Amino acid sequence: MKVGIIGSGVVGQTLGLKLVELGHDVVLGTRDPGKLDEKKNFTGTIREWAEKVKGKAKVVTFREAAAHGDLLISATSGTISVEALKLAGADKVGTKPLIDTANELDFSKGMPPRVLASQDNCLAEKIQAAFPNLQVVKSLNTISALVMTNPKALNGGDHTIFVCGNDAGAKTKVSDLLKSFGWSDVLDLGDVSQARGPEMYMAMWVRLWGATQTGMLNVKVAR
């Protein structure tokens, strides 16, 4: 599958590496492909990521990534996701599934960050409204990047990942991709408005992170 990732930070790099390992045709979109040596958290620079994939993936502009992918992944900081997708020309790429992995967080007052999601402010809904051609599926925003692509490293994989979106076919495609990562418990919460729940959950997640001092954590929905 052709996958275009919008965002070259820790989430984009981590997902990109896993997708390459699984044999997908991946491009990593960044705002300025000329700045390959910019540090990207604990994953290192974009140049170091490109060296890891050994020519099996390319670093391109946001616009090139959006045009390339049959499936798109929005992996920027949530506060700039809509802007980045506008720069990518996501309104001009036709009908494509897009996985929205982001949370809108405000770090201006230190840690823990303020979570901006609410019943009246949902990033996935804003993306869907701004880009009606895209089939937005909210997922992967309730866990750290390390857990996203290696769920079995935590409790043997016995924990839950969520999907929300308006298009059943897009959710099936995303769920199948998650299962290829090793996820066994994929819970469909409903349409894109249900993304308010997992986005607001982030307020709890950052406090769990603070209490446990690790990002290797998640929830299990017992049912």
Tab-separated table of C-alpha atoms in Angstrom:
chain	number	residue	atom	x	y	z
A	1	MET	CA	0.000	0.000	0.000
A	2	LYS	CA	1.176	3.534	-0.723
A	3	VAL	CA	1.275	5.536	2.523
A	4	GLY	CA	1.891	9.274	2.780
A	5	ILE	CA	2.802	10.549	6.244
A	6	ILE	CA	2.246	14.246	6.980
A	7	GLY	CA	4.689	15.046	9.787
A	8	SER	CA	8.266	13.954	10.456
A	9	GLY	CA	8.426	13.995	14.267
A	10	VAL	CA	8.518	11.034	16.623
A	11	VAL	CA	5.099	9.674	15.581
A	12	GLY	CA	5.701	10.039	11.856
A	13	GLN	CA	9.150	8.498	12.050
A	14	THR	CA	8.023	5.600	14.250
A	15	LEU	CA	5.030	4.741	12.087
A	16	GLY	CA	7.066	5.177	8.921
A	17	LEU	CA	9.746	2.759	10.066
A	18	LYS	CA	7.176	0.108	10.952
A	19	LEU	CA	5.327	0.540	7.665
A	20	VAL	CA	8.579	0.127	5.745
A	21	GLU	CA	9.313	-3.051	7.718
A	22	LEU	CA	5.897	-4.360	6.681
A	23	GLY	CA	6.703	-3.742	3.010
A	24	HIS	CA	4.583	-0.657	2.316
A	25	ASP	CA	5.578	2.103	-0.111
A	26	VAL	CA	6.158	4.982	2.322
A	27	VAL	CA	7.013	8.654	2.006
A	28	LEU	CA	7.637	10.877	5.025
A	29	GLY	CA	6.387	14.408	4.528
A	30	THR	CA	8.145	17.295	6.236
A	31	ARG	CA	7.679	21.051	5.972
A	32	ASP	CA	11.195	21.593	4.585
A	33	PRO	CA	12.992	18.506	3.202
A	34	GLY	CA	16.164	20.620	3.064
A	35	LYS	CA	16.398	20.556	6.870
A	36	LEU	CA	17.221	16.875	7.340
A	37	ASP	CA	19.479	17.442	10.338
A	38	GLU	CA	16.817	19.023	12.544
A	39	LYS	CA	16.515	17.079	15.817
A	40	LYS	CA	13.201	15.237	16.236
A	41	ASN	CA	12.960	14.190	19.896
A	42	PHE	CA	14.384	10.788	20.851
A	43	THR	CA	14.049	9.407	17.318
A	44	GLY	CA	16.940	11.526	16.076
A	45	THR	CA	17.144	13.605	12.917
A	46	ILE	CA	15.242	13.041	9.698
A	47	ARG	CA	18.550	12.186	8.022
A	48	GLU	CA	19.139	9.443	10.601
A	49	TRP	CA	15.647	8.091	9.926
A	50	ALA	CA	16.341	8.072	6.193
A	51	GLU	CA	19.510	6.082	6.856
A	52	LYS	CA	17.523	3.515	8.896
A	53	VAL	CA	15.082	2.830	6.072
A	54	LYS	CA	18.015	2.311	3.668
A	55	GLY	CA	16.420	3.773	0.576
A	56	LYS	CA	13.107	1.957	1.069
A	57	ALA	CA	11.288	5.235	1.795
A	58	LYS	CA	11.711	8.876	0.803
A	59	VAL	CA	11.563	12.203	2.616
A	60	VAL	CA	9.387	14.643	0.673
A	61	THR	CA	7.265	17.759	1.116
A	62	PHE	CA	3.832	17.667	2.736
A	63	ARG	CA	2.260	18.150	-0.694
A	64	GLU	CA	4.197	15.270	-2.251
A	65	ALA	CA	3.291	12.993	0.657
A	66	ALA	CA	-0.425	13.747	0.296
A	67	ALA	CA	-0.313	13.095	-3.438
A	68	HIS	CA	1.642	9.837	-3.028
A	69	GLY	CA	-0.425	8.004	-0.473
A	70	ASP	CA	-3.459	5.803	-1.054
A	71	LEU	CA	-3.651	6.089	2.749
A	72	LEU	CA	-2.596	9.255	4.560
A	73	ILE	CA	-1.441	9.674	8.156
A	74	SER	CA	-1.620	13.020	9.938
A	75	ALA	CA	1.277	12.904	12.405
A	76	THR	CA	1.952	16.569	13.161
A	77	SER	CA	1.337	18.297	16.468
A	78	GLY	CA	-2.430	18.616	16.806
A	79	THR	CA	-2.371	22.395	17.038
A	80	ILE	CA	-0.969	22.635	13.492
A	81	SER	CA	-2.650	19.580	11.883
A	82	VAL	CA	-5.212	21.523	9.858
A	83	GLU	CA	-2.582	24.033	8.706
A	84	ALA	CA	-0.211	21.232	7.672
A	85	LEU	CA	-2.947	19.480	5.703
A	86	LYS	CA	-3.758	22.748	3.940
A	87	LEU	CA	-0.072	23.101	3.006
A	88	ALA	CA	-0.234	19.507	1.755
A	89	GLY	CA	-3.143	20.357	-0.540
A	90	ALA	CA	-5.182	17.600	1.090
A	91	ASP	CA	-8.353	19.068	-0.374
A	92	LYS	CA	-7.057	18.339	-3.884
A	93	VAL	CA	-5.982	14.684	-3.598
A	94	GLY	CA	-9.345	13.021	-4.039
A	95	THR	CA	-11.053	10.633	-1.647
A	96	LYS	CA	-8.549	8.947	0.643
A	97	PRO	CA	-8.567	7.522	4.170
A	98	LEU	CA	-6.606	9.656	6.627
A	99	ILE	CA	-5.546	8.452	10.072
A	100	ASP	CA	-5.570	11.358	12.533
A	101	THR	CA	-3.105	10.430	15.294
A	102	ALA	CA	-2.803	13.836	16.955
A	103	ASN	CA	-3.892	15.615	20.121
A	104	GLU	CA	-4.194	19.366	20.612
A	105	LEU	CA	-1.953	20.162	23.592
A	106	ASP	CA	-0.942	23.471	25.148
A	107	PHE	CA	2.542	23.398	26.733
A	108	SER	CA	2.664	27.146	27.448
A	109	LYS	CA	2.303	26.633	31.196
A	110	GLY	CA	4.582	23.627	31.482
A	111	MET	CA	3.751	20.045	32.376
A	112	PRO	CA	1.319	18.445	32.292
A	113	PRO	CA	0.110	20.174	29.138
A	114	ARG	CA	-3.431	21.494	28.883
A	115	VAL	CA	-5.549	19.211	26.746
A	116	LEU	CA	-7.638	21.413	24.451
A	117	ALA	CA	-10.148	18.740	23.409
A	118	SER	CA	-13.710	19.055	24.677
A	119	GLN	CA	-17.274	18.324	23.617
A	120	ASP	CA	-17.037	21.535	21.593
A	121	ASN	CA	-13.471	21.187	20.297
A	122	CYS	CA	-12.504	17.973	18.526
A	123	LEU	CA	-9.525	17.870	16.166
A	124	ALA	CA	-10.802	14.924	14.111
A	125	GLU	CA	-14.098	16.704	13.516
A	126	LYS	CA	-12.266	19.884	12.485
A	127	ILE	CA	-10.142	17.951	9.998
A	128	GLN	CA	-13.194	16.192	8.572
A	129	ALA	CA	-15.047	19.506	8.207
A	130	ALA	CA	-12.066	21.209	6.556
A	131	PHE	CA	-11.406	18.296	4.169
A	132	PRO	CA	-14.721	16.594	3.352
A	133	ASN	CA	-13.004	14.592	0.609
A	134	LEU	CA	-10.916	12.738	3.207
A	135	GLN	CA	-12.217	9.735	5.133
A	136	VAL	CA	-10.921	10.713	8.565
A	137	VAL	CA	-10.294	7.894	11.046
A	138	LYS	CA	-9.189	8.882	14.547
A	139	SER	CA	-6.794	6.357	16.037
A	140	LEU	CA	-3.446	5.930	17.832
A	141	ASN	CA	-3.805	9.194	19.789
A	142	THR	CA	-4.303	7.431	23.154
A	143	ILE	CA	-0.851	5.846	23.369
A	144	SER	CA	2.811	6.740	22.982
A	145	ALA	CA	4.651	6.174	19.717
A	146	LEU	CA	6.516	3.198	21.194
A	147	VAL	CA	3.243	1.390	21.868
A	148	MET	CA	1.646	2.307	18.527
A	149	THR	CA	3.801	-0.050	16.496
A	150	ASN	CA	4.697	-2.604	19.183
A	151	PRO	CA	1.570	-3.326	21.243
A	152	LYS	CA	2.816	-6.754	22.308
A	153	ALA	CA	5.657	-5.096	24.246
A	154	LEU	CA	3.003	-4.045	26.788
A	155	ASN	CA	1.094	-6.735	28.707
A	156	GLY	CA	1.560	-9.155	25.830
A	157	GLY	CA	-0.650	-6.962	23.654
A	158	ASP	CA	-3.742	-7.363	25.844
A	159	HIS	CA	-5.002	-3.773	25.694
A	160	THR	CA	-7.294	-1.666	23.534
A	161	ILE	CA	-6.890	0.690	20.587
A	162	PHE	CA	-9.791	2.800	19.295
A	163	VAL	CA	-11.018	3.855	15.864
A	164	CYS	CA	-13.678	6.475	15.023
A	165	GLY	CA	-14.824	7.701	11.636
A	166	ASN	CA	-17.743	8.201	9.299
A	167	ASP	CA	-16.668	5.761	6.583
A	168	ALA	CA	-16.955	2.039	7.395
A	169	GLY	CA	-14.570	1.014	4.624
A	170	ALA	CA	-11.876	3.414	5.816
A	171	LYS	CA	-12.208	2.114	9.374
A	172	THR	CA	-11.849	-1.446	8.130
A	173	LYS	CA	-8.694	-0.530	6.216
A	174	VAL	CA	-7.218	1.225	9.268
A	175	SER	CA	-8.224	-1.638	11.579
A	176	ASP	CA	-6.498	-4.137	9.283
A	177	LEU	CA	-3.364	-2.000	9.354
A	178	LEU	CA	-3.463	-1.854	13.159
A	179	LYS	CA	-3.792	-5.631	13.299
A	180	SER	CA	-0.685	-5.913	11.116
A	181	PHE	CA	1.137	-3.895	13.808
A	182	GLY	CA	0.104	-6.539	16.352
A	183	TRP	CA	-3.110	-5.049	17.752
A	184	SER	CA	-5.741	-7.663	18.610
A	185	ASP	CA	-8.340	-5.504	20.410
A	186	VAL	CA	-9.479	-2.780	17.996
A	187	LEU	CA	-12.657	-1.104	19.279
A	188	ASP	CA	-14.830	0.915	16.866
A	189	LEU	CA	-16.427	3.770	18.834
A	190	GLY	CA	-18.603	5.021	15.974
A	191	ASP	CA	-18.614	8.111	13.780
A	192	VAL	CA	-16.042	10.892	13.809
A	193	SER	CA	-17.869	12.818	16.551
A	194	GLN	CA	-16.975	9.990	18.931
A	195	ALA	CA	-13.338	11.082	18.641
A	196	ARG	CA	-14.150	13.625	21.354
A	197	GLY	CA	-13.810	10.773	23.855
A	198	PRO	CA	-10.301	9.524	23.022
A	199	GLU	CA	-9.118	13.110	22.530
A	200	MET	CA	-10.385	14.172	25.984
A	201	TYR	CA	-8.915	10.969	27.472
A	202	MET	CA	-5.492	12.483	26.827
A	203	ALA	CA	-5.956	14.568	29.982
A	204	MET	CA	-5.993	11.301	31.929
A	205	TRP	CA	-3.136	9.792	29.925
A	206	VAL	CA	-0.662	12.557	30.739
A	207	ARG	CA	-1.433	12.115	34.447
A	208	LEU	CA	-0.958	8.363	34.191
A	209	TRP	CA	2.365	9.083	32.523
A	210	GLY	CA	3.312	11.380	35.395
A	211	ALA	CA	2.272	8.836	38.035
A	212	THR	CA	4.020	5.864	36.431
A	213	GLN	CA	6.968	7.749	34.892
A	214	THR	CA	6.634	5.784	31.672
A	215	GLY	CA	4.897	6.135	28.339
A	216	MET	CA	4.614	2.361	28.086
A	217	LEU	CA	1.017	2.274	29.269
A	218	ASN	CA	-2.490	1.873	27.914
A	219	VAL	CA	-6.023	0.909	28.920
A	220	LYS	CA	-7.940	-2.325	28.395
A	221	VAL	CA	-11.691	-2.200	27.854
A	222	ALA	CA	-12.998	-5.284	29.662
A	223	ARG	CA	-16.297	-6.446	28.191
